[in-house]
Amino acid sequence: ADAAFVQLSASQPWRAMLAQARNVLAALRAARVARVVVTTTSVVPPARTGRATPDSRIALVEAVRELVPHATLLAPTLYLENFSGPLRGALESGVIPQAIPEDVPVRYLSLDDHAGYAVAALETRGLEGRFVPIGGRDALDGRALAATLGAALRRPLQYAALPPAAAVEQLAAFLPRLIAEQIGEMYAYEGEEGAALLSPDPAHAAALPFEPTSAAD
């Protein structure tokens, strides 16, 4: 293979995700794949937090550094499609239930834009070994998100910040409880000490020749 893009599912136990990561990274190393881009599927704390799920992202980065040190790492924020998928029913009722405080700005990333960043990383030389936080074009707090999605749906929306425990119960309605608890733990970190990571400086991704889509679009 000339190049590989790796994205592991976050909807599984974090230990399984890390085991899969080491397997695929070892295979890429053995095959001497020259161009590798790995996404962490979420933000990555700058240091150990004492919470298993956020810390598993640090372990993923460490595995990449150990096994495929020339890989480019992409660290995305939160996915915009969460609102058209699992949370769409709530939006239809006029509420955006989200486990992030209303005053925290988030550069929500669409899946198409994540793919655009990945292609740019695969095709751009000089990014070997780089860690690149990526996010959407717009930094939206809860009120701005409600206004933006409300305009797109042509209905008034209200942002409802959920405590992590309530977010876990919401997620457990359509995910295994263990996975819901892991995602809730990640939300708890992102809504507190990791909040700044949800709005990365666009300058971090300036080396990637890609312009993300506006949240309104």
mmCIF file of C-alpha atoms in Angstrom:
data_model
loop_
_atom_site.group_PDB
_atom_site.id
_atom_site.type_symbol
_atom_site.label_atom_id
_atom_site.label_comp_id
_atom_site.label_asym_id
_atom_site.label_seq_id
_atom_site.Cartn_x
_atom_site.Cartn_y
_atom_site.Cartn_z
ATOM 1 C CA ALA A 1 0.000 0.000 0.000
ATOM 2 C CA ASP A 2 1.172 3.531 -0.733
ATOM 3 C CA ALA A 3 -0.902 5.199 1.968
ATOM 4 C CA ALA A 4 -3.349 4.424 4.749
ATOM 5 C CA PHE A 5 -5.925 6.330 6.769
ATOM 6 C CA VAL A 6 -6.822 4.867 10.161
ATOM 7 C CA GLN A 7 -9.995 5.673 12.079
ATOM 8 C CA LEU A 8 -10.999 3.339 14.875
ATOM 9 C CA SER A 9 -14.504 3.257 16.282
ATOM 10 C CA ALA A 10 -15.017 5.075 19.571
ATOM 11 C CA SER A 11 -18.222 3.080 20.134
ATOM 12 C CA GLN A 12 -16.406 0.180 21.735
ATOM 13 C CA PRO A 13 -14.528 -0.422 24.996
ATOM 14 C CA TRP A 14 -11.420 1.751 25.034
ATOM 15 C CA ARG A 15 -9.181 -1.238 25.754
ATOM 16 C CA ALA A 16 -10.439 -2.899 22.560
ATOM 17 C CA MET A 17 -9.813 0.300 20.623
ATOM 18 C CA LEU A 18 -6.215 0.437 21.838
ATOM 19 C CA ALA A 19 -5.658 -3.257 21.039
ATOM 20 C CA GLN A 20 -6.974 -2.679 17.515
ATOM 21 C CA ALA A 21 -4.735 0.362 17.197
ATOM 22 C CA ARG A 22 -1.612 -1.565 18.088
ATOM 23 C CA ASN A 23 -2.555 -4.346 15.655
ATOM 24 C CA VAL A 24 -3.127 -2.048 12.692
ATOM 25 C CA LEU A 25 -0.124 0.150 13.488
ATOM 26 C CA ALA A 26 2.137 -2.900 13.742
ATOM 27 C CA ALA A 27 0.830 -4.084 10.371
ATOM 28 C CA LEU A 28 1.493 -0.682 8.793
ATOM 29 C CA ARG A 29 5.006 -0.707 10.222
ATOM 30 C CA ALA A 30 5.692 -4.240 8.941
ATOM 31 C CA ALA A 31 4.402 -3.284 5.489
ATOM 32 C CA ARG A 32 6.471 -0.088 5.519
ATOM 33 C CA VAL A 33 3.547 2.053 4.412
ATOM 34 C CA ALA A 34 5.064 5.416 3.598
ATOM 35 C CA ARG A 35 2.070 7.723 4.122
ATOM 36 C CA VAL A 36 -0.107 7.200 7.203
ATOM 37 C CA VAL A 37 -2.779 9.445 8.693
ATOM 38 C CA VAL A 38 -4.419 8.478 11.985
ATOM 39 C CA THR A 39 -7.409 10.189 13.570
ATOM 40 C CA THR A 40 -7.859 10.063 17.319
ATOM 41 C CA THR A 41 -11.691 10.394 16.905
ATOM 42 C CA SER A 42 -11.727 13.074 19.611
ATOM 43 C CA VAL A 43 -9.641 15.689 21.360
ATOM 44 C CA VAL A 44 -6.471 14.526 23.110
ATOM 45 C CA PRO A 45 -5.605 15.844 26.585
ATOM 46 C CA PRO A 46 -2.136 17.390 26.889
ATOM 47 C CA ALA A 47 -1.430 15.236 29.966
ATOM 48 C CA ARG A 48 -2.957 12.330 31.885
ATOM 49 C CA THR A 49 -6.296 13.277 33.459
ATOM 50 C CA GLY A 50 -6.993 10.288 35.698
ATOM 51 C CA ARG A 51 -10.072 9.505 33.579
ATOM 52 C CA ALA A 52 -9.792 6.290 31.583
ATOM 53 C CA THR A 53 -11.485 7.394 28.360
ATOM 54 C CA PRO A 54 -9.648 10.693 27.792
ATOM 55 C CA ASP A 55 -6.383 9.041 28.819
ATOM 56 C CA SER A 56 -6.939 6.286 26.247
ATOM 57 C CA ARG A 57 -6.536 8.954 23.542
ATOM 58 C CA ILE A 58 -3.119 9.792 24.977
ATOM 59 C CA ALA A 59 -2.268 6.080 24.875
ATOM 60 C CA LEU A 60 -3.356 5.988 21.221
ATOM 61 C CA VAL A 61 -1.016 8.862 20.371
ATOM 62 C CA GLU A 62 1.796 7.121 22.259
ATOM 63 C CA ALA A 63 1.196 3.919 20.258
ATOM 64 C CA VAL A 64 1.378 5.858 17.001
ATOM 65 C CA ARG A 65 4.612 7.551 18.106
ATOM 66 C CA GLU A 66 6.098 4.177 19.016
ATOM 67 C CA LEU A 67 5.048 2.077 16.005
ATOM 68 C CA VAL A 68 4.520 4.509 13.101
ATOM 69 C CA PRO A 69 6.331 7.693 14.152
ATOM 70 C CA HIS A 70 6.070 9.200 10.666
ATOM 71 C CA ALA A 71 2.247 9.155 10.799
ATOM 72 C CA THR A 72 0.285 12.404 10.799
ATOM 73 C CA LEU A 73 -2.209 12.579 13.676
ATOM 74 C CA LEU A 74 -5.528 14.397 13.336
ATOM 75 C CA ALA A 75 -7.393 15.250 16.556
ATOM 76 C CA PRO A 76 -11.010 16.278 15.791
ATOM 77 C CA THR A 77 -13.456 18.095 18.033
ATOM 78 C CA LEU A 78 -17.133 17.052 18.254
ATOM 79 C CA TYR A 79 -19.056 15.871 15.201
ATOM 80 C CA LEU A 80 -21.788 18.050 13.761
ATOM 81 C CA GLU A 81 -23.635 14.948 12.520
ATOM 82 C CA ASN A 82 -24.505 14.034 16.100
ATOM 83 C CA PHE A 83 -27.353 16.516 15.721
ATOM 84 C CA SER A 84 -28.729 14.913 12.554
ATOM 85 C CA GLY A 85 -28.306 11.393 13.927
ATOM 86 C CA PRO A 86 -28.725 10.405 17.586
ATOM 87 C CA LEU A 87 -30.011 13.821 18.701
ATOM 88 C CA ARG A 88 -32.305 14.550 15.753
ATOM 89 C CA GLY A 89 -35.423 13.509 17.645
ATOM 90 C CA ALA A 90 -34.713 16.032 20.387
ATOM 91 C CA LEU A 91 -34.099 18.774 17.822
ATOM 92 C CA GLU A 92 -37.466 18.035 16.255
ATOM 93 C CA SER A 93 -38.998 18.845 19.641
ATOM 94 C CA GLY A 94 -37.107 22.137 19.818
ATOM 95 C CA VAL A 95 -34.282 21.224 22.194
ATOM 96 C CA ILE A 96 -30.548 20.617 21.715
ATOM 97 C CA PRO A 97 -29.498 18.374 24.614
ATOM 98 C CA GLN A 98 -25.720 18.539 24.874
ATOM 99 C CA ALA A 99 -23.302 17.635 27.664
ATOM 100 C CA ILE A 100 -21.191 20.756 27.141
ATOM 101 C CA PRO A 101 -21.818 23.978 29.130
ATOM 102 C CA GLU A 102 -23.669 26.620 27.123
ATOM 103 C CA ASP A 103 -20.840 29.155 27.307
ATOM 104 C CA VAL A 104 -18.162 26.809 25.874
ATOM 105 C CA PRO A 105 -17.370 27.548 22.207
ATOM 106 C CA VAL A 106 -17.043 24.452 20.021
ATOM 107 C CA ARG A 107 -15.744 24.181 16.468
ATOM 108 C CA TYR A 108 -18.122 21.366 15.517
ATOM 109 C CA LEU A 109 -16.646 19.307 12.668
ATOM 110 C CA SER A 110 -18.712 17.710 9.907
ATOM 111 C CA LEU A 111 -17.807 14.226 8.700
ATOM 112 C CA ASP A 112 -17.237 15.549 5.177
ATOM 113 C CA ASP A 113 -14.789 18.130 6.506
ATOM 114 C CA HIS A 114 -13.029 15.469 8.574
ATOM 115 C CA ALA A 115 -12.594 13.480 5.358
ATOM 116 C CA GLY A 116 -11.352 16.616 3.605
ATOM 117 C CA TYR A 117 -8.696 17.134 6.252
ATOM 118 C CA ALA A 118 -7.685 13.467 5.991
ATOM 119 C CA VAL A 119 -7.240 13.649 2.218
ATOM 120 C CA ALA A 120 -5.253 16.883 2.568
ATOM 121 C CA ALA A 121 -3.016 15.241 5.182
ATOM 122 C CA LEU A 122 -2.428 12.226 2.935
ATOM 123 C CA GLU A 123 -1.553 14.382 -0.054
ATOM 124 C CA THR A 124 0.585 17.033 1.678
ATOM 125 C CA ARG A 125 4.289 16.467 2.169
ATOM 126 C CA GLY A 126 6.135 17.669 5.229
ATOM 127 C CA LEU A 127 3.520 16.651 7.798
ATOM 128 C CA GLU A 128 5.240 13.452 8.880
ATOM 129 C CA GLY A 129 5.065 13.060 12.650
ATOM 130 C CA ARG A 130 2.827 16.104 13.102
ATOM 131 C CA PHE A 131 -0.073 16.299 15.565
ATOM 132 C CA VAL A 132 -2.830 18.490 14.104
ATOM 133 C CA PRO A 133 -5.985 19.515 16.029
ATOM 134 C CA ILE A 134 -8.838 20.043 13.557
ATOM 135 C CA GLY A 135 -12.278 21.586 13.881
ATOM 136 C CA GLY A 136 -15.007 23.340 11.937
ATOM 137 C CA ARG A 137 -14.827 26.878 10.633
ATOM 138 C CA ASP A 138 -17.063 28.406 13.312
ATOM 139 C CA ALA A 139 -16.662 28.432 17.096
ATOM 140 C CA LEU A 140 -20.221 28.201 18.423
ATOM 141 C CA ASP A 141 -21.360 28.364 22.024
ATOM 142 C CA GLY A 142 -24.730 26.867 22.920
ATOM 143 C CA ARG A 143 -26.748 29.938 22.004
ATOM 144 C CA ALA A 144 -24.998 30.369 18.633
ATOM 145 C CA LEU A 145 -25.402 26.663 17.882
ATOM 146 C CA ALA A 146 -29.136 26.870 18.573
ATOM 147 C CA ALA A 147 -29.452 29.898 16.300
ATOM 148 C CA THR A 148 -27.472 28.248 13.483
ATOM 149 C CA LEU A 149 -29.270 24.901 13.558
ATOM 150 C CA GLY A 150 -32.600 26.618 14.140
ATOM 151 C CA ALA A 151 -32.152 28.701 10.995
ATOM 152 C CA ALA A 152 -31.302 25.580 8.987
ATOM 153 C CA LEU A 153 -34.333 23.687 10.311
ATOM 154 C CA ARG A 154 -36.589 26.760 10.218
ATOM 155 C CA ARG A 155 -37.688 26.247 13.818
ATOM 156 C CA PRO A 156 -36.747 27.835 17.144
ATOM 157 C CA LEU A 157 -34.280 25.742 19.133
ATOM 158 C CA GLN A 158 -33.137 25.989 22.728
ATOM 159 C CA TYR A 159 -29.772 24.719 23.948
ATOM 160 C CA ALA A 160 -30.083 22.501 27.025
ATOM 161 C CA ALA A 161 -26.780 21.804 28.778
ATOM 162 C CA LEU A 162 -26.880 18.365 30.406
ATOM 163 C CA PRO A 163 -24.854 17.176 33.394
ATOM 164 C CA PRO A 164 -22.661 14.208 32.417
ATOM 165 C CA ALA A 165 -24.847 11.714 34.294
ATOM 166 C CA ALA A 166 -27.921 12.814 32.324
ATOM 167 C CA ALA A 167 -25.950 12.565 29.085
ATOM 168 C CA VAL A 168 -25.057 8.969 29.928
ATOM 169 C CA GLU A 169 -28.736 8.104 30.380
ATOM 170 C CA GLN A 170 -29.546 9.778 27.074
ATOM 171 C CA LEU A 171 -26.836 7.819 25.272
ATOM 172 C CA ALA A 172 -27.759 4.539 26.985
ATOM 173 C CA ALA A 173 -31.088 4.624 25.144
ATOM 174 C CA PHE A 174 -29.332 3.607 21.922
ATOM 175 C CA LEU A 175 -25.829 2.474 22.963
ATOM 176 C CA PRO A 176 -24.549 -0.227 25.347
ATOM 177 C CA ARG A 177 -24.241 1.270 28.814
ATOM 178 C CA LEU A 178 -20.468 0.767 28.978
ATOM 179 C CA ILE A 179 -20.055 2.767 25.772
ATOM 180 C CA ALA A 180 -22.497 5.432 26.995
ATOM 181 C CA GLU A 181 -20.490 5.763 30.212
ATOM 182 C CA GLN A 182 -17.222 6.098 28.276
ATOM 183 C CA ILE A 183 -18.655 8.825 26.041
ATOM 184 C CA GLY A 184 -20.135 10.520 29.101
ATOM 185 C CA GLU A 185 -16.692 10.479 30.729
ATOM 186 C CA MET A 186 -15.235 12.098 27.618
ATOM 187 C CA TYR A 187 -17.961 14.761 27.652
ATOM 188 C CA ALA A 188 -17.273 15.417 31.331
ATOM 189 C CA TYR A 189 -13.621 16.101 30.552
ATOM 190 C CA GLU A 190 -14.411 18.210 27.488
ATOM 191 C CA GLY A 191 -16.948 20.307 29.373
ATOM 192 C CA GLU A 192 -14.522 21.046 32.192
ATOM 193 C CA GLU A 193 -10.706 21.107 32.043
ATOM 194 C CA GLY A 194 -10.624 20.104 28.366
ATOM 195 C CA ALA A 195 -13.029 22.806 27.149
ATOM 196 C CA ALA A 196 -10.340 24.818 25.345
ATOM 197 C CA LEU A 197 -9.545 21.808 23.139
ATOM 198 C CA LEU A 198 -13.019 22.022 21.572
ATOM 199 C CA SER A 199 -12.099 25.261 19.820
ATOM 200 C CA PRO A 200 -8.599 24.691 18.427
ATOM 201 C CA ASP A 201 -6.754 27.591 16.842
ATOM 202 C CA PRO A 202 -7.242 27.281 13.043
ATOM 203 C CA ALA A 203 -3.538 28.096 12.702
ATOM 204 C CA HIS A 204 -2.787 24.539 13.840
ATOM 205 C CA ALA A 205 -4.279 23.203 10.606
ATOM 206 C CA ALA A 206 -2.888 25.947 8.369
ATOM 207 C CA ALA A 207 -0.427 23.490 6.773
ATOM 208 C CA LEU A 208 -3.360 21.463 5.424
ATOM 209 C CA PRO A 209 -4.671 22.844 2.120
ATOM 210 C CA PHE A 210 -8.319 22.504 3.089
ATOM 211 C CA GLU A 211 -11.001 25.031 4.008
ATOM 212 C CA PRO A 212 -13.785 23.649 6.243
ATOM 213 C CA THR A 213 -17.419 24.363 5.526
ATOM 214 C CA SER A 214 -19.343 26.877 7.621
ATOM 215 C CA ALA A 215 -21.668 25.447 10.241
ATOM 216 C CA ALA A 216 -24.606 27.151 8.535
ATOM 217 C CA ASP A 217 -23.853 25.392 5.248
#
